[in-house]
Short mmCIF file of C-alpha atoms in Angstrom, two decimals:
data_model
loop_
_atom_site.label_atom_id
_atom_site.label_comp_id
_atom_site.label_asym_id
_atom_site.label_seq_id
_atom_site.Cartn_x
_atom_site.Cartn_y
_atom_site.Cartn_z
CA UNK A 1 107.39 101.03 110.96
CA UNK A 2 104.59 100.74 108.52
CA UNK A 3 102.63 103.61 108.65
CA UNK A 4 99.60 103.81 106.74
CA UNK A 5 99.51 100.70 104.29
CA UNK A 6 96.40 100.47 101.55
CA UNK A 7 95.88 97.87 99.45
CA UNK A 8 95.50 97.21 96.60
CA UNK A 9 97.01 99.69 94.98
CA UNK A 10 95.46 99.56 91.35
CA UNK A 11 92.13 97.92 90.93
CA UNK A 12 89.96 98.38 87.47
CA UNK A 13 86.00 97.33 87.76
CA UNK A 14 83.42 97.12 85.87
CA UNK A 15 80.35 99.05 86.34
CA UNK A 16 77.76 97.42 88.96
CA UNK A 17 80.94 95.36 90.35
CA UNK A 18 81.52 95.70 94.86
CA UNK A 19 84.73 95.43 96.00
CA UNK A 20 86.52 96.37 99.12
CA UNK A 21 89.57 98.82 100.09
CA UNK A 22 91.64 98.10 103.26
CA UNK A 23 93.59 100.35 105.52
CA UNK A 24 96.00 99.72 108.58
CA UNK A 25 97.49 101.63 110.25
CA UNK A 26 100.30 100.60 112.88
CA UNK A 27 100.39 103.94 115.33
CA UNK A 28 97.42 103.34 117.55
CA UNK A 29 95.67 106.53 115.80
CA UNK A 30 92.25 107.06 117.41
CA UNK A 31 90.69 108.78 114.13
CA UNK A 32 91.12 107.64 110.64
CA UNK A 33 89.78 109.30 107.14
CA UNK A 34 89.06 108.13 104.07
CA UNK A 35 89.56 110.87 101.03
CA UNK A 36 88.73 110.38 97.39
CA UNK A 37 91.59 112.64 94.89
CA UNK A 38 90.53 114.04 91.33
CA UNK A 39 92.24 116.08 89.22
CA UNK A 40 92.15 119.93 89.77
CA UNK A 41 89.28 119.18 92.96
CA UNK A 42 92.15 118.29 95.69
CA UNK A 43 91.30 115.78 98.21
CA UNK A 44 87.25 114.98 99.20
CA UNK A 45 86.80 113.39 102.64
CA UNK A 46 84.03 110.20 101.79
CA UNK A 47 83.84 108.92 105.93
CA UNK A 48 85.93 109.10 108.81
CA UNK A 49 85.76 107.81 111.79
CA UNK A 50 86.60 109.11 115.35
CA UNK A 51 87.53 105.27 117.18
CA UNK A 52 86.66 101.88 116.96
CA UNK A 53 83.10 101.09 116.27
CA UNK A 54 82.15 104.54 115.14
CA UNK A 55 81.97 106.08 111.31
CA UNK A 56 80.17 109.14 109.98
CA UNK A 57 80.21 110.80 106.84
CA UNK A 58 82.50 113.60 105.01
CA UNK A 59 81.55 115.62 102.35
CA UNK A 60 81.15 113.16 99.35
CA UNK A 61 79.80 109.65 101.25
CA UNK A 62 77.02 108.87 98.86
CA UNK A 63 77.82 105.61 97.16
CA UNK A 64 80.30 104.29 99.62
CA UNK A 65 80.08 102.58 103.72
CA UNK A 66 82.57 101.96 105.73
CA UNK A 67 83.02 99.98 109.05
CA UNK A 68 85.82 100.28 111.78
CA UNK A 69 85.29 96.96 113.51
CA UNK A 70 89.33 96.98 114.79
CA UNK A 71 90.80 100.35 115.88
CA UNK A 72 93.78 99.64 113.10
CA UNK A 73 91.70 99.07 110.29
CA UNK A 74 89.25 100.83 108.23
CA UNK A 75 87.83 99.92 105.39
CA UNK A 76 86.00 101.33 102.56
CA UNK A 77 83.01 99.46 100.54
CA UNK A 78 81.61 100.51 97.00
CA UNK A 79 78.67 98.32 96.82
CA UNK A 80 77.58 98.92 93.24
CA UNK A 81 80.62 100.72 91.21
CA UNK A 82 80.14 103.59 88.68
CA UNK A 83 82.20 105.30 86.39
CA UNK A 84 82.14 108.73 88.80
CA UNK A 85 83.91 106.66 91.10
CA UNK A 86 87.39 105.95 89.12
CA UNK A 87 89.57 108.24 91.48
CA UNK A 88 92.48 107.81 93.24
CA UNK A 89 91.59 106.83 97.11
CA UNK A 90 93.71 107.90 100.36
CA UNK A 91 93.33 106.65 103.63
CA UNK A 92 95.14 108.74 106.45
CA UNK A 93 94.96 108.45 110.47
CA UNK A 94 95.94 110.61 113.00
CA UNK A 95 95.80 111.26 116.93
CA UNK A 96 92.71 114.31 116.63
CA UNK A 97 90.51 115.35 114.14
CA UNK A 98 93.23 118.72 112.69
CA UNK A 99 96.27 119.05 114.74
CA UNK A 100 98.57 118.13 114.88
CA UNK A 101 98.38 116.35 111.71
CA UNK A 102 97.37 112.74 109.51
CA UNK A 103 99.94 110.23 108.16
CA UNK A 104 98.51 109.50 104.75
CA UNK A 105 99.05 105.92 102.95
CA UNK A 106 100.19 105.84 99.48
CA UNK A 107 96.79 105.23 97.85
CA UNK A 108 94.25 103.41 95.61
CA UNK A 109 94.04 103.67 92.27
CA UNK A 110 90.47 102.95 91.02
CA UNK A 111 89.15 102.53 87.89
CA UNK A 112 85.79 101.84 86.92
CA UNK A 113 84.81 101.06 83.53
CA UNK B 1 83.31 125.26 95.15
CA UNK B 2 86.68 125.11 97.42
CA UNK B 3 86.26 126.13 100.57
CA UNK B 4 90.24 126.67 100.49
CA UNK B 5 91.72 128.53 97.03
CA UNK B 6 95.13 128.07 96.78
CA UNK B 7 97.26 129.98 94.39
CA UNK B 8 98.98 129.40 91.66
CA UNK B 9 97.71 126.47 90.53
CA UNK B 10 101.06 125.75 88.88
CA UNK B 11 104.63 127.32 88.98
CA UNK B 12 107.22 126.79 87.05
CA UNK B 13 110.94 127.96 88.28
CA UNK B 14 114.41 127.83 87.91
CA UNK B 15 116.44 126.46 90.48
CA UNK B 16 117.66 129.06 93.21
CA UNK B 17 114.76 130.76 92.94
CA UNK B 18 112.38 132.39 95.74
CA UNK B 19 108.38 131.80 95.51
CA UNK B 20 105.31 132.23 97.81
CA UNK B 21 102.26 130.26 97.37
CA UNK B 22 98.81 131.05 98.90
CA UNK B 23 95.77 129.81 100.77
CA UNK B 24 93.21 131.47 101.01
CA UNK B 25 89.29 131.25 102.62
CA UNK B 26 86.73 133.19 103.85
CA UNK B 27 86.11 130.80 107.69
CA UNK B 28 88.43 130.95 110.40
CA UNK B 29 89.97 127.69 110.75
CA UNK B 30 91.06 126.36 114.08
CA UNK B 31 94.38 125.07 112.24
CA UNK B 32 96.03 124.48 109.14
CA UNK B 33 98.27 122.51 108.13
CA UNK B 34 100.30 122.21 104.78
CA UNK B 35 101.42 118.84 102.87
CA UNK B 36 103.69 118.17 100.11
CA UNK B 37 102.36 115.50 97.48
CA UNK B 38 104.90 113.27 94.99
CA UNK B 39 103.46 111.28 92.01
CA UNK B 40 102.20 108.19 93.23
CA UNK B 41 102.47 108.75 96.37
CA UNK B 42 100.17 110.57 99.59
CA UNK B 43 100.47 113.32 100.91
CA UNK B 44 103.51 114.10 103.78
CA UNK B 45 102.70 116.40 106.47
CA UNK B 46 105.10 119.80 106.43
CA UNK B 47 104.01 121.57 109.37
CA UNK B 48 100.75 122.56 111.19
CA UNK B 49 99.64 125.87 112.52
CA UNK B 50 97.57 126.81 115.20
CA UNK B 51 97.85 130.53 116.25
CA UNK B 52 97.04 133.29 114.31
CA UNK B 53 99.89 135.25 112.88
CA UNK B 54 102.27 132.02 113.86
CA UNK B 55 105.29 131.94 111.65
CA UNK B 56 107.27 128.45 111.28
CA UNK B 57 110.32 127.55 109.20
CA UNK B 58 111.39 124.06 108.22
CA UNK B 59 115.35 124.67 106.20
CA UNK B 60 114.26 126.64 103.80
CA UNK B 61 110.55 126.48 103.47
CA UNK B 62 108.46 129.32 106.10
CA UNK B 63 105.02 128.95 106.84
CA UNK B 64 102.85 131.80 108.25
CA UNK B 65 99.57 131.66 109.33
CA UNK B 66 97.26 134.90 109.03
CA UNK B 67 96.48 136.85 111.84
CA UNK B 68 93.08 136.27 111.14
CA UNK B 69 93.36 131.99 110.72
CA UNK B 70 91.76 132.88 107.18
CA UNK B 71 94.71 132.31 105.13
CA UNK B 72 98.13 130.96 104.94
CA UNK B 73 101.20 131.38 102.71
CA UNK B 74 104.41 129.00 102.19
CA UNK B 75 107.47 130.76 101.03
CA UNK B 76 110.45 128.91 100.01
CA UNK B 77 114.21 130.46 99.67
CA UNK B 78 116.41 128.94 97.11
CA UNK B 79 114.30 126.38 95.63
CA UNK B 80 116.01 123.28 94.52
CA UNK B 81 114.56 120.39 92.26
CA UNK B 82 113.42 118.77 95.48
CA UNK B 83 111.00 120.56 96.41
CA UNK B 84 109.19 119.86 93.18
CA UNK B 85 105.91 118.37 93.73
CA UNK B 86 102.23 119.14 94.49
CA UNK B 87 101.68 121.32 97.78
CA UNK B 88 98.74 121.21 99.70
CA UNK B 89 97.01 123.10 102.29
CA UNK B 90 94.20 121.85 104.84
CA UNK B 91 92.14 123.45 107.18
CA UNK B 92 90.08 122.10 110.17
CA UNK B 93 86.28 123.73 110.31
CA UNK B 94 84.15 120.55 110.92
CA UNK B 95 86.47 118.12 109.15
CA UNK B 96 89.67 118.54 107.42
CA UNK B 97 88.81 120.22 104.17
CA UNK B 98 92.09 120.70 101.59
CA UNK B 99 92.81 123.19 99.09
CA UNK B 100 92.97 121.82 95.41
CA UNK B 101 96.55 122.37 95.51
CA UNK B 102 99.78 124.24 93.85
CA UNK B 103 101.73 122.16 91.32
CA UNK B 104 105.59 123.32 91.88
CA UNK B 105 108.47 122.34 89.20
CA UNK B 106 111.86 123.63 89.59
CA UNK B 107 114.03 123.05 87.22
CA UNK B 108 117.69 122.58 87.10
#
């Protein structure tokens, strides 16, 4: 049983560069989240989304889209990278938006240079 | 600024020790949950709580939940080496906002 799975795990860019980030998730989880984690700021929800088709945004979402075209996967763009967004990135699911809890996967490393 | 504080920010023990660790706001949150964190890794759920005043206990780890659902507090008996690691809380309002954590080391 899988989980949460994220890939990649490490990734460095350079400034201006787009890339990707992919989540799946195996447990049929209606809502999924995607959370950005610096040091001393906990973690910052980016975009979530409440089933397939949908997304809206979290707290920090400038920057970043996201598309949920398959309930299992999410997946988070950066279409022009910066430096503010090296940060470690978490991708979690879960069966309602709170309780009774997410399942987080084991993260992204990003670094942008 | 956090909409959840949690103290300490770190906390550094011996092992059989006892320590508390807060959470603390100034909304009502419809639940809370708390998460333990290991380097490199996500955060694992512990337990959630719903009601306010609701006390839980996982082994040796108790969770209570203010009677207000303002604040929370995780008190763990005997700590061991284990339970060293980064210990989040996170509260429902809108979305799930989390606390900036308390780093725990226990040390043989």
């Amino acid at each position: 049983n899988a989980g949460v799975t994220q890939t990649p795990k490490f990734r460095v860019l350079k400034t201006g560069q787009s890339m990707t980030l992919l989540c799946a998730q195996d447990m049929n989880h209606e809502y999924m989240y995607w959370y950005r984690q610096d040091p001393g700021m906990g973690l910052r929800l980016i975009h979530y989304s409440v089933g397939e088709g949908t997304t809206a945004k979290g707290e920090v979402p400038d920057g970043y889209n996201v598309s949920r075209l398959k309930k299992q996967n999410f997946l988070l763009g950066l279409e022009s990278a910066a430096p503010s967004q090296t940060s470690v990135y978490f991708c979690a699911s879960g069966r309602g938006q709170g309780a009774p809890g997410y399942t987080f996967g084991s993260g992204t490393r990003l670094t942008v240079v | 600024t956090q909409l959840l504080e949690q103290s300490p920010q770190f906390l550094s023990i011996q092992e059989g020790e006892n320590l508390t660790v807060y959470c603390n706001s100034s909304s009502v949150f419809s639940s809370l949950q708390w998460y333990r964190q290991e380097p490199g890794e996500g955060p694992v759920l512990l337990v959630t709580v719903v009601t306010g005043g609701e006390v839980k206990k996982l082994k040796r780890l108790t969770f209570q939940f203010g009677d207000a659902r303002k604040d929370s507090s995780l008190h763990i008996t005997a700590a061991q080496p284990g339970d060293t690691g980064l210990y989040l809380c996170a509260g429902f309002f809108n979305d799930m906002r989390f606390g900036a954590g308390t780093r725990l080391t226990v040390k043989p």
